[in-house]
Short mmCIF file of C-alpha atoms and ligand atoms in Angstrom, two decimals:
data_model
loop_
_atom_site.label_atom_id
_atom_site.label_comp_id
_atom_site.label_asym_id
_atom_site.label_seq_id
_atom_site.Cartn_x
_atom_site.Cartn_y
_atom_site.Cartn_z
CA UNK A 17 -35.05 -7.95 60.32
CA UNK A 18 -33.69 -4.30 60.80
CA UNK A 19 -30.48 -3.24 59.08
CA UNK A 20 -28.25 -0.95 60.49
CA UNK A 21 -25.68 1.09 57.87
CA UNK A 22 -22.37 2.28 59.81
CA UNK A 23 -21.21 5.25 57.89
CA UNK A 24 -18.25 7.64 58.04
CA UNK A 25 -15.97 5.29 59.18
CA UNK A 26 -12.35 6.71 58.02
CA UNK A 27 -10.85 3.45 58.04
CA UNK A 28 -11.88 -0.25 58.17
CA UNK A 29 -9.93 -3.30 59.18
CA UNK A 30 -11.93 -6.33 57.65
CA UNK A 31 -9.40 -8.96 58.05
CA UNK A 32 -10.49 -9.82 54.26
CA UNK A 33 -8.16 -10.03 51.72
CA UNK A 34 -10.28 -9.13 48.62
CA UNK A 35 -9.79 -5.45 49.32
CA UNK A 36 -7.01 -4.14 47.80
CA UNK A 37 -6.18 -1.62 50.93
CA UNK A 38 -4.25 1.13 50.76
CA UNK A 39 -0.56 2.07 49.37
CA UNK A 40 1.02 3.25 52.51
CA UNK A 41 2.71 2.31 56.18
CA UNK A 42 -0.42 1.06 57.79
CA UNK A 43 -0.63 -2.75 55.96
CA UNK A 44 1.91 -3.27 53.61
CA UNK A 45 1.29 -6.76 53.14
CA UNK A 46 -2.64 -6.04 52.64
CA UNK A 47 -3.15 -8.48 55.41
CA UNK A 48 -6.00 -7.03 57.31
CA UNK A 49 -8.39 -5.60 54.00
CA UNK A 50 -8.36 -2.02 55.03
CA UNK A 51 -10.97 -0.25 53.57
CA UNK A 52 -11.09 3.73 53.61
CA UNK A 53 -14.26 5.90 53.81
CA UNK A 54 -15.86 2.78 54.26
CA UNK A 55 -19.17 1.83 55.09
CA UNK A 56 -20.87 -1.51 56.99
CA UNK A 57 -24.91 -3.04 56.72
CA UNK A 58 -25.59 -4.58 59.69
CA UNK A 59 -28.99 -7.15 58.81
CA UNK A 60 -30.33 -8.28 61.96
CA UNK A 61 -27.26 -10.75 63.53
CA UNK A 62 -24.81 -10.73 60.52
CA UNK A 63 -22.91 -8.35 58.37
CA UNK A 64 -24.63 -8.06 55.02
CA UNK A 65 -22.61 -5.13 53.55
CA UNK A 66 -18.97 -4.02 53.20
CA UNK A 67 -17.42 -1.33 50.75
CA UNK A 68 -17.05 2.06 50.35
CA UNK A 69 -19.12 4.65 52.06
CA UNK A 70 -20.58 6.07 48.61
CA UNK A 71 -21.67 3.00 47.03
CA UNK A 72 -22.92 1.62 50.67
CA UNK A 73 -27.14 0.54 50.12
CA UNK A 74 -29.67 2.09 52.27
CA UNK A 75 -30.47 0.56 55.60
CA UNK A 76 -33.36 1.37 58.28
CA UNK A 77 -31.29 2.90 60.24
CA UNK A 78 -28.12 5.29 59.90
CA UNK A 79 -25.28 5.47 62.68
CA UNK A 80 -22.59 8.01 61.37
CA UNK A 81 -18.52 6.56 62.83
CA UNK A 82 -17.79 10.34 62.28
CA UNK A 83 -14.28 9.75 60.58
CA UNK A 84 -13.37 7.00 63.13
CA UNK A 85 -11.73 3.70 62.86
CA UNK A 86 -13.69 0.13 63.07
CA UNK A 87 -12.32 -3.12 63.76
CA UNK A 88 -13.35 -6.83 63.93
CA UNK A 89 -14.48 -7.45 67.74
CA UNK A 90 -11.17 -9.18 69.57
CA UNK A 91 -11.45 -13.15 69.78
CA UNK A 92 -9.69 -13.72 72.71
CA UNK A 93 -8.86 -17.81 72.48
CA UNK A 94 -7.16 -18.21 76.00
CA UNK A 95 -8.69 -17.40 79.61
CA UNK A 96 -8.96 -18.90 82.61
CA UNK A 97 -12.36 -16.85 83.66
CA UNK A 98 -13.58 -19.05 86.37
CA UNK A 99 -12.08 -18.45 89.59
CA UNK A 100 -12.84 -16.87 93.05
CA UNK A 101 -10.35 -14.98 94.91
CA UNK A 102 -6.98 -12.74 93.21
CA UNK A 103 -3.13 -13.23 94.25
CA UNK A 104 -2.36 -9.77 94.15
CA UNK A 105 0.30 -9.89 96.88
CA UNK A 106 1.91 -13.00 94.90
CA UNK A 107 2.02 -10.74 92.15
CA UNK A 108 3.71 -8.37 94.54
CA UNK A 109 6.32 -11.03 95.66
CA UNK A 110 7.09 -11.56 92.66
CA UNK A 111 7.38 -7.78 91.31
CA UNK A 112 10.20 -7.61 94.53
CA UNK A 113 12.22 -11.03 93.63
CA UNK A 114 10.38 -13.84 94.14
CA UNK A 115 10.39 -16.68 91.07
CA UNK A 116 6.99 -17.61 89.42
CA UNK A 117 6.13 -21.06 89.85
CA UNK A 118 2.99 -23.75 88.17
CA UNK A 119 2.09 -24.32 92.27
CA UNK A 120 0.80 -20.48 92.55
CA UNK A 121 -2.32 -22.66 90.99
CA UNK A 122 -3.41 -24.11 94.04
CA UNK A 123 -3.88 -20.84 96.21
CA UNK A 124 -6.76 -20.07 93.54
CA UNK A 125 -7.97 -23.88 94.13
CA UNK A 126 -8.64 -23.46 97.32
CA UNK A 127 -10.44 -20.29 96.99
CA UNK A 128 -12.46 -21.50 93.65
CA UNK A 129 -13.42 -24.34 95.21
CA UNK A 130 -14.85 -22.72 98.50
CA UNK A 131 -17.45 -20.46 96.33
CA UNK A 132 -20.83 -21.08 95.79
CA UNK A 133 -22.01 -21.70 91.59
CA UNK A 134 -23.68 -18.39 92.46
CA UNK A 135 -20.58 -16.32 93.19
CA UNK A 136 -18.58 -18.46 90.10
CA UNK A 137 -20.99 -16.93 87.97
CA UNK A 138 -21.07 -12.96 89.14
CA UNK A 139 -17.46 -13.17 88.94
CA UNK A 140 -17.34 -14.42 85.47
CA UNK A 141 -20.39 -12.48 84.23
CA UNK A 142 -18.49 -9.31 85.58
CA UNK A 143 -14.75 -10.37 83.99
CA UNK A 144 -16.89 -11.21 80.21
CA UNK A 145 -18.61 -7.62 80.61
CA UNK A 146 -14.89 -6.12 81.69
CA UNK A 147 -13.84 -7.77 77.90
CA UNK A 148 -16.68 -6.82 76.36
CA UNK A 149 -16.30 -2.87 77.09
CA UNK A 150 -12.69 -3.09 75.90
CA UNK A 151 -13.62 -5.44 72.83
CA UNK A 152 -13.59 -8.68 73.23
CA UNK A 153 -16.92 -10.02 71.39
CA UNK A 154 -15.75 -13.80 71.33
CA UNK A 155 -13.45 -16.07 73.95
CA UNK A 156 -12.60 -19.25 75.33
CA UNK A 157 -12.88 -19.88 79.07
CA UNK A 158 -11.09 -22.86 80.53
CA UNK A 159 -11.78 -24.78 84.02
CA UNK A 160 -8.82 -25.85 86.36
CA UNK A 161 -9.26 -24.45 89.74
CA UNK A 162 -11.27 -26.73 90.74
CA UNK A 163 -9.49 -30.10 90.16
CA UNK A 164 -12.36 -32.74 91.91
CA UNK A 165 -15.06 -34.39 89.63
CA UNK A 166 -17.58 -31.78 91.43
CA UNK A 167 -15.75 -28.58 91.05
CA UNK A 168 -14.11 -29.28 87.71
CA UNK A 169 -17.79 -29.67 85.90
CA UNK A 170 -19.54 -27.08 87.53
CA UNK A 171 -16.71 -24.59 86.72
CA UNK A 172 -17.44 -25.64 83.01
CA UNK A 173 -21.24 -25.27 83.47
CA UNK A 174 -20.16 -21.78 84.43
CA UNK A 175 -18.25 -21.08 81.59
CA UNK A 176 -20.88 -22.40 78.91
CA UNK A 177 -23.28 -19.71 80.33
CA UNK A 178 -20.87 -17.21 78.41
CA UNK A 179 -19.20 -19.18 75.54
CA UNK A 180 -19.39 -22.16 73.43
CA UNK A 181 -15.39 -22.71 73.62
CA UNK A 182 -15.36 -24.30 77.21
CA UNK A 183 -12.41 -26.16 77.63
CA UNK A 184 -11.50 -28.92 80.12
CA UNK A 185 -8.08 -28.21 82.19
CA UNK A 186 -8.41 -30.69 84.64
CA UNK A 187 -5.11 -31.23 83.87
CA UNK A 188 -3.60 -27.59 85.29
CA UNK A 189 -1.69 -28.88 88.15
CA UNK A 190 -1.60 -32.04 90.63
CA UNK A 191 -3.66 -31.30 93.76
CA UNK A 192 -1.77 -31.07 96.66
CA UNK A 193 -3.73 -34.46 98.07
CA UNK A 194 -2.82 -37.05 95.08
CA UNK A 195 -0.38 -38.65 93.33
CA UNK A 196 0.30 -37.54 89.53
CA UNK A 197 -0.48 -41.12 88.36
CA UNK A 198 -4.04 -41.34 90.68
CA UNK A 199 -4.80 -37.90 89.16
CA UNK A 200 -3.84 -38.70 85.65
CA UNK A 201 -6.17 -41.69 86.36
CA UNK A 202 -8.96 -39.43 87.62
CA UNK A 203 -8.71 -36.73 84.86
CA UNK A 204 -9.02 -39.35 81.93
CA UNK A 205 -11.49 -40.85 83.53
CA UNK A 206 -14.46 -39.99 86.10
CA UNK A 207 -13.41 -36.10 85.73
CA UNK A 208 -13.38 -36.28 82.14
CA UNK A 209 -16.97 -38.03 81.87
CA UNK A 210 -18.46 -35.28 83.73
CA UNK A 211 -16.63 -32.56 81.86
CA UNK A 212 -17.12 -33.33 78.65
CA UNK A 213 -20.56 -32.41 78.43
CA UNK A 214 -19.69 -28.87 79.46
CA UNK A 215 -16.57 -28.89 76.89
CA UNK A 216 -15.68 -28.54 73.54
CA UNK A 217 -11.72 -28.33 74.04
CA UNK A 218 -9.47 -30.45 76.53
CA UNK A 219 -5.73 -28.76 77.29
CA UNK A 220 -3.47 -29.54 79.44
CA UNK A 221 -0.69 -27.62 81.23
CA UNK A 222 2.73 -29.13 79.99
CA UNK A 223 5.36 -28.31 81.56
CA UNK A 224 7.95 -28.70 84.72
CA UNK A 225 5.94 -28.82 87.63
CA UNK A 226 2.72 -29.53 85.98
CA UNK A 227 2.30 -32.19 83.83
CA UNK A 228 5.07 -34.53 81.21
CA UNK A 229 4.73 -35.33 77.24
CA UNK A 230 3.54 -38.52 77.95
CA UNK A 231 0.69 -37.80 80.04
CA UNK A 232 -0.09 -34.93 78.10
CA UNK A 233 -0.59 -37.30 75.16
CA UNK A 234 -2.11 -40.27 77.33
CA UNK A 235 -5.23 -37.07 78.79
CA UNK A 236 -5.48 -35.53 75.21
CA UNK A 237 -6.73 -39.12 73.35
CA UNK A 238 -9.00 -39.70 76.03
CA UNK A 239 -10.58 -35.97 75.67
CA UNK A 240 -10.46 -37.19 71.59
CA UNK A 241 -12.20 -40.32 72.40
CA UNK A 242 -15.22 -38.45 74.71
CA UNK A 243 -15.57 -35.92 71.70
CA UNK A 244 -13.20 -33.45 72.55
CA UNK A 245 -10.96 -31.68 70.35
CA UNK A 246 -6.96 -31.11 72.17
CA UNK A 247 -5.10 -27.65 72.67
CA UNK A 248 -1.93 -26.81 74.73
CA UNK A 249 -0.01 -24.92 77.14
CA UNK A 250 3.48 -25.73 76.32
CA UNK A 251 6.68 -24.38 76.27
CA UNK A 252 6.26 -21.57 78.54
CA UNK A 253 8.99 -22.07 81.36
CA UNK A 254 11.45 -24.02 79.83
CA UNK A 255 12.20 -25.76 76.49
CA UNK A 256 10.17 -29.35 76.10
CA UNK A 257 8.64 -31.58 74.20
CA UNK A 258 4.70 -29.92 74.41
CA UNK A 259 5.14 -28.19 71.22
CA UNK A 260 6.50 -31.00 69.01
CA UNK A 261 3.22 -33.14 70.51
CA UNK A 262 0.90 -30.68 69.80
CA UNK A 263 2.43 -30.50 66.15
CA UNK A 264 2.37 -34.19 65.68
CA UNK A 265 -0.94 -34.53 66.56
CA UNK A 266 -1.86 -31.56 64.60
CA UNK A 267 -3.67 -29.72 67.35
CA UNK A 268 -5.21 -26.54 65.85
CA UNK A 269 -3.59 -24.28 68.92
CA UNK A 270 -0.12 -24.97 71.06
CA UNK A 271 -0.35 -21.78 73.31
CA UNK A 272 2.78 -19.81 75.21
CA UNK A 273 5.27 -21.33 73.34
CA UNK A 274 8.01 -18.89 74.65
CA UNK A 275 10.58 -21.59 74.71
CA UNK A 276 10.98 -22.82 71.31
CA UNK A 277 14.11 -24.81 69.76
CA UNK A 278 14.19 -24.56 65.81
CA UNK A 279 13.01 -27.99 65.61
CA UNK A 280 9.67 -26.41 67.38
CA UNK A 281 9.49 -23.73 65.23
CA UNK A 282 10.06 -26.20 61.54
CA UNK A 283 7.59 -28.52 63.04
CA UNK A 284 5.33 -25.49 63.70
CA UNK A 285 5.45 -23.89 60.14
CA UNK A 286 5.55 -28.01 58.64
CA UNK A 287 1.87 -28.62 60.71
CA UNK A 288 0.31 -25.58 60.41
CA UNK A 289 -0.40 -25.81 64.43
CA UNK A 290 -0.92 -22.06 65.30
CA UNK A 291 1.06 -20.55 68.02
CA UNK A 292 -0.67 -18.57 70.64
CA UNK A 293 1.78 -15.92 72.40
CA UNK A 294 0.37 -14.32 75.54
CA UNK A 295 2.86 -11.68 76.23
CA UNK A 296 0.73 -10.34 78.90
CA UNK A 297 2.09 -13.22 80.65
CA UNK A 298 5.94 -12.02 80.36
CA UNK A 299 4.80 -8.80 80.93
CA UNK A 300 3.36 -9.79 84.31
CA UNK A 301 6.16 -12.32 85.09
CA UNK A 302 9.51 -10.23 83.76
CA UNK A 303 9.87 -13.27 81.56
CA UNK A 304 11.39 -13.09 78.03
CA UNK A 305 8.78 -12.56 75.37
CA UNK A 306 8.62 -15.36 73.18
CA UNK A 307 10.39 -14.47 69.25
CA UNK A 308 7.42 -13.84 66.96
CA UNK A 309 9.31 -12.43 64.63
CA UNK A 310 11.12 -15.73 64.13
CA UNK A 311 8.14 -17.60 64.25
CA UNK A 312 6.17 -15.24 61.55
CA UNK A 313 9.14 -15.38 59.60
CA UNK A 314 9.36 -19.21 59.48
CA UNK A 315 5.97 -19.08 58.38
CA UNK A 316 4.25 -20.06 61.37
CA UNK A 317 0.51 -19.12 61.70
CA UNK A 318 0.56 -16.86 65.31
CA UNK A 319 -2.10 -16.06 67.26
CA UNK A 320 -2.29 -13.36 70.40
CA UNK A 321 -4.67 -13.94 73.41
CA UNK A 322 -4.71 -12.40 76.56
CA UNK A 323 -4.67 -15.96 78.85
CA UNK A 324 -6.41 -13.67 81.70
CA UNK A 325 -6.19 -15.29 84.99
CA UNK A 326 -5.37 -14.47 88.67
CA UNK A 327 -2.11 -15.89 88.48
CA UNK A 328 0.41 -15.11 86.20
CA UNK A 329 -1.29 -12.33 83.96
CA UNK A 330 -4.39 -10.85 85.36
CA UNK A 331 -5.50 -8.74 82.05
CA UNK A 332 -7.93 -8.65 79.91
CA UNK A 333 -7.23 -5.97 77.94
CA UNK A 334 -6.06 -7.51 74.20
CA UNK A 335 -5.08 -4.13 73.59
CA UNK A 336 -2.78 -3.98 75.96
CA UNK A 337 -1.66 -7.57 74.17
CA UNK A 338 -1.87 -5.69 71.05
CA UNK A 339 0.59 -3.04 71.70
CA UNK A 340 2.84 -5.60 73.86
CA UNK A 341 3.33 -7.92 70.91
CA UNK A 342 4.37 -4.60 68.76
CA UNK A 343 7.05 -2.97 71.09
CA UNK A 344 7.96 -5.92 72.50
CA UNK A 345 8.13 -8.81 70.53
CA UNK A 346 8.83 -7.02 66.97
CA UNK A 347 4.97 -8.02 65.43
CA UNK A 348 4.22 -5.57 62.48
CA UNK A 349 0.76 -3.30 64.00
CA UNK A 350 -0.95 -5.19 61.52
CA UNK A 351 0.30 -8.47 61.81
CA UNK A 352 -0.65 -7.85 65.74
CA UNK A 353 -4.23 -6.70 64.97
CA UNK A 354 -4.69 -9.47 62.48
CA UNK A 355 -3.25 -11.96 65.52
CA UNK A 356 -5.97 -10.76 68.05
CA UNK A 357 -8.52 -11.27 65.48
CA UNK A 358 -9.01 -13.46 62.38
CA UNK A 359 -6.20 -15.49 64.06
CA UNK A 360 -7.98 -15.83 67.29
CA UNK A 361 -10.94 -17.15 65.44
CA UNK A 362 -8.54 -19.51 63.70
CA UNK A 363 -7.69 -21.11 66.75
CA UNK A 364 -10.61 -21.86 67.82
CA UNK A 365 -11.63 -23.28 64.46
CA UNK A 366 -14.21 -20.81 64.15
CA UNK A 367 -15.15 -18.94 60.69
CA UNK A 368 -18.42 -17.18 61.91
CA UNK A 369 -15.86 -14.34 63.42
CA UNK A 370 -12.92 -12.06 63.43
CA UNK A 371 -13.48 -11.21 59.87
CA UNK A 372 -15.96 -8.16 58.91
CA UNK A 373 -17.23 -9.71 55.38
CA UNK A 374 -21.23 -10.52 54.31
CA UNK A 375 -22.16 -13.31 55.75
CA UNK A 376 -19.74 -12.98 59.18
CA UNK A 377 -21.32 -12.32 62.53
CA UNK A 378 -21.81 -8.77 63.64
CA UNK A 379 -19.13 -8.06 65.92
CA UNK A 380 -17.27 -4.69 65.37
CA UNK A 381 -15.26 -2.37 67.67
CA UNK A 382 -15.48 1.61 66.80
CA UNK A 383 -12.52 2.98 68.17
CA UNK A 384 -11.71 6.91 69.34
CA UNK A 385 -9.22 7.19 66.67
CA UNK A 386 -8.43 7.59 62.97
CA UNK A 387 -6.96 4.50 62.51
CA UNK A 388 -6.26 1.02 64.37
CA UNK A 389 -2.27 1.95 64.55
CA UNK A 390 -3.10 4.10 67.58
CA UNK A 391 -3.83 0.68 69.71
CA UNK A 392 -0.13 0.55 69.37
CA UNK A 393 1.08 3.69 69.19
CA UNK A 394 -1.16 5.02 72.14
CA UNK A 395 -0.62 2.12 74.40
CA UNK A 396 -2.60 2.29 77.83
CA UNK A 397 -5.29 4.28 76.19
CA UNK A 398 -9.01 3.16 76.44
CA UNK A 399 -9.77 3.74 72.60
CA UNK A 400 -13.28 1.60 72.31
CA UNK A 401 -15.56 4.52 71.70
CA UNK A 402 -18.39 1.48 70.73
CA UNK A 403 -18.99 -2.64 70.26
CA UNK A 404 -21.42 -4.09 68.17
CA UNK A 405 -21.71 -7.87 69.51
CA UNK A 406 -23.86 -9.90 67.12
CA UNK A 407 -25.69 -7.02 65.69
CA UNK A 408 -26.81 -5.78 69.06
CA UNK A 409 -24.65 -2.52 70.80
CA UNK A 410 -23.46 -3.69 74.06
CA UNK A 411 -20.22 -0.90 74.61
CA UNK A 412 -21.30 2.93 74.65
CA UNK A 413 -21.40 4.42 71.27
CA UNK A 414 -20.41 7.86 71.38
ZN1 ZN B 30 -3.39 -20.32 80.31
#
């Protein structure tokens, strides 16, 4: 197995809480590790070195950061990858007055549904390579623009191509051809048979216009009972009852969550359910951001993803998320970076990633900068100078 020592890297963001970091502005609460002058050994897949550049082993190979910063690779836990077509002059409407609405869905359902597997997959292959080059080394991809037994599993055949974390949204919105209780019958049933071999996750949109509590609860214990593990979009338009499900169930991930009543955010912090902002989203919509300050605060576990689709936020840049969730809704830089991260990883249950600790998978981001502040404080910036995805460069190192 070759090992690969990264060298001269000015400072490191591990996301591991056994290194002391530094006394100054850039973590006071020591919550992502940073390391100084550090040093990384890269053996074959994994990370089998951390610490400071003059105590750092010898390796086969040398690649010198030259006084840059490094990062864990982004683990981007919401997108909605597999689609055909864009609603660009929707997002125009909207940008001159017009409201965003949950049946903007079925525009991309017609147009998802008319491409081949073939074209499913460029466009999805091209969107995961677009992440890659700005970070992004692990994701979830969800279906739900196709909506028919047919279209629904093939879009999750799609998405396994490029992740493990598939998950089944049948449940996005009612096709414009059924009833909500024949659909609520189909995606339970005959939809969710052919899905769940394709899955790992089953979510459901719920929310005015979409889908209610109850059937939220009735399509998340059949997902449970095929094998399936249950996430959310809740609380994004209005104030409901999503969140308080997904904590009472003790869902690992409730995501949006911009609508939140205290009794969401207690029952939050009580279940340990993390919340997954999107602010890409209310950057894309003119919505109000949701308050993660007052989530943090009330010791709620929060998570930042960029929930790329053609609809209502068509990034997929978690930079761009990063620097939103700073200046806009009042996250520390660290506790942002940490959110995009180790937090990502967190809800999606996964503990191979978003840390940079022996034993961890590969995945590192060398940025064009001193430090990981400037993904805040130079928003709009491309600042990925290299990626390391499981060992293997995949992003230009300069
Ligand atoms: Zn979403």
């Amino acid at each position: 197995m070759t090992s690969v020592l990264i060298t001269g890297i000015r400072e490191l963001a591990t996301n591991d809480a056994t290194h002391p970091g530094p006394d100054d502005h850039r973590d006071p609460t020591g919550l992502l590790g940073l390391v100084d002058n550090a040093a990384v050994v890269l053996e074959g897949s994994t990370i089998a070195w951390v610490g400071p550049a003059s105590s750092a082993p010898a390796a086969d190979t040398v690649y010198d950061a030259g006084g840059r910063a490094v990062i864990p690779g982004y683990v981007d836990s919401h997108s909605h990858l597999v689609f055909s077509g864009d609603r660009a002059q929707e997002f125009a409407a909207r940008m001159t007055g017009e409201p965003y609405s949950a049946g903007g869905i079925r525009t991309t359902v017609a147009d998802t549904r008319a491409a081949s597997d073939e074209q499913l997959m460029s466009h999805v292959a091209r969107l995961v390579a677009e992440m890659r080059a700005q970070g992004t080394t692990s994701l979830e991809i969800k279906s739900g623009y196709g909506l028919t037994v047919h279209d629904e599993a093939r879009s999750l055949a799609v998405a396994r191509h490029f992740t493990e974390d598939t998950t089944f949204l049948g449940a996005h919105v009612v096709p414009a051809d059924t009833t909500p209780e024949d659909y609520v019958d189909l995606v339970t049933g005959p939809m969710l048979t052919a899905a769940a071999p394709h899955a790992r996750w089953i979510d459901v949109f719920c929310e005015d216009g979409a889908f209610d509590v109850d059937q939220a609860r009735a399509i998340l214990a059949a997902g449970t009972d095929n094998g399936l593990r249950g996430r959310l979009h809740a609380n994004q338009l209005t104030y409901g009852a999503g969140v308080q499900l997904a904590a009472e169930l003790g869902l690992v991930a409730v995501d949006h969550c911009t609508y939140l009543a205290d009794d969401d955010v207690s029952a939050l912090a009580d279940s340990g359910t993390i919340a997954t902002l999107l602010p890409g989203v209310e950057f894309s919509t003119r919505h109000p951001y949701p308050d993660a300050r007052a989530l943090i605060d009330a010791g709620v576990r929060v998570a930042i993803a960029s929930d790329c689709n053609p609809g209502s936020c068509f990034t997929s840049s978690m930079a761009l998320c990063i620097a939103l969730a700073v200046r806009e809704m009042r996250m520390s830089p660290a506790e942002a970076l940490h959110a995009a991260t180790a937090m990502g990883a967190a809800a999606l249950d996964r503990d191979d990633v978003g840390v940079i600790a022996p034993g961890k998978r590969a995945d590192l981001v060398l940025l064009d900068a001193p430090s990981y502040l400037h993904l805040a404080y130079r928003p709009g910036v491309p600042l990925v100078a290299g990626v390391w995805q499981g060992g293997r460069p995949v992003a230009p190192l300069v």
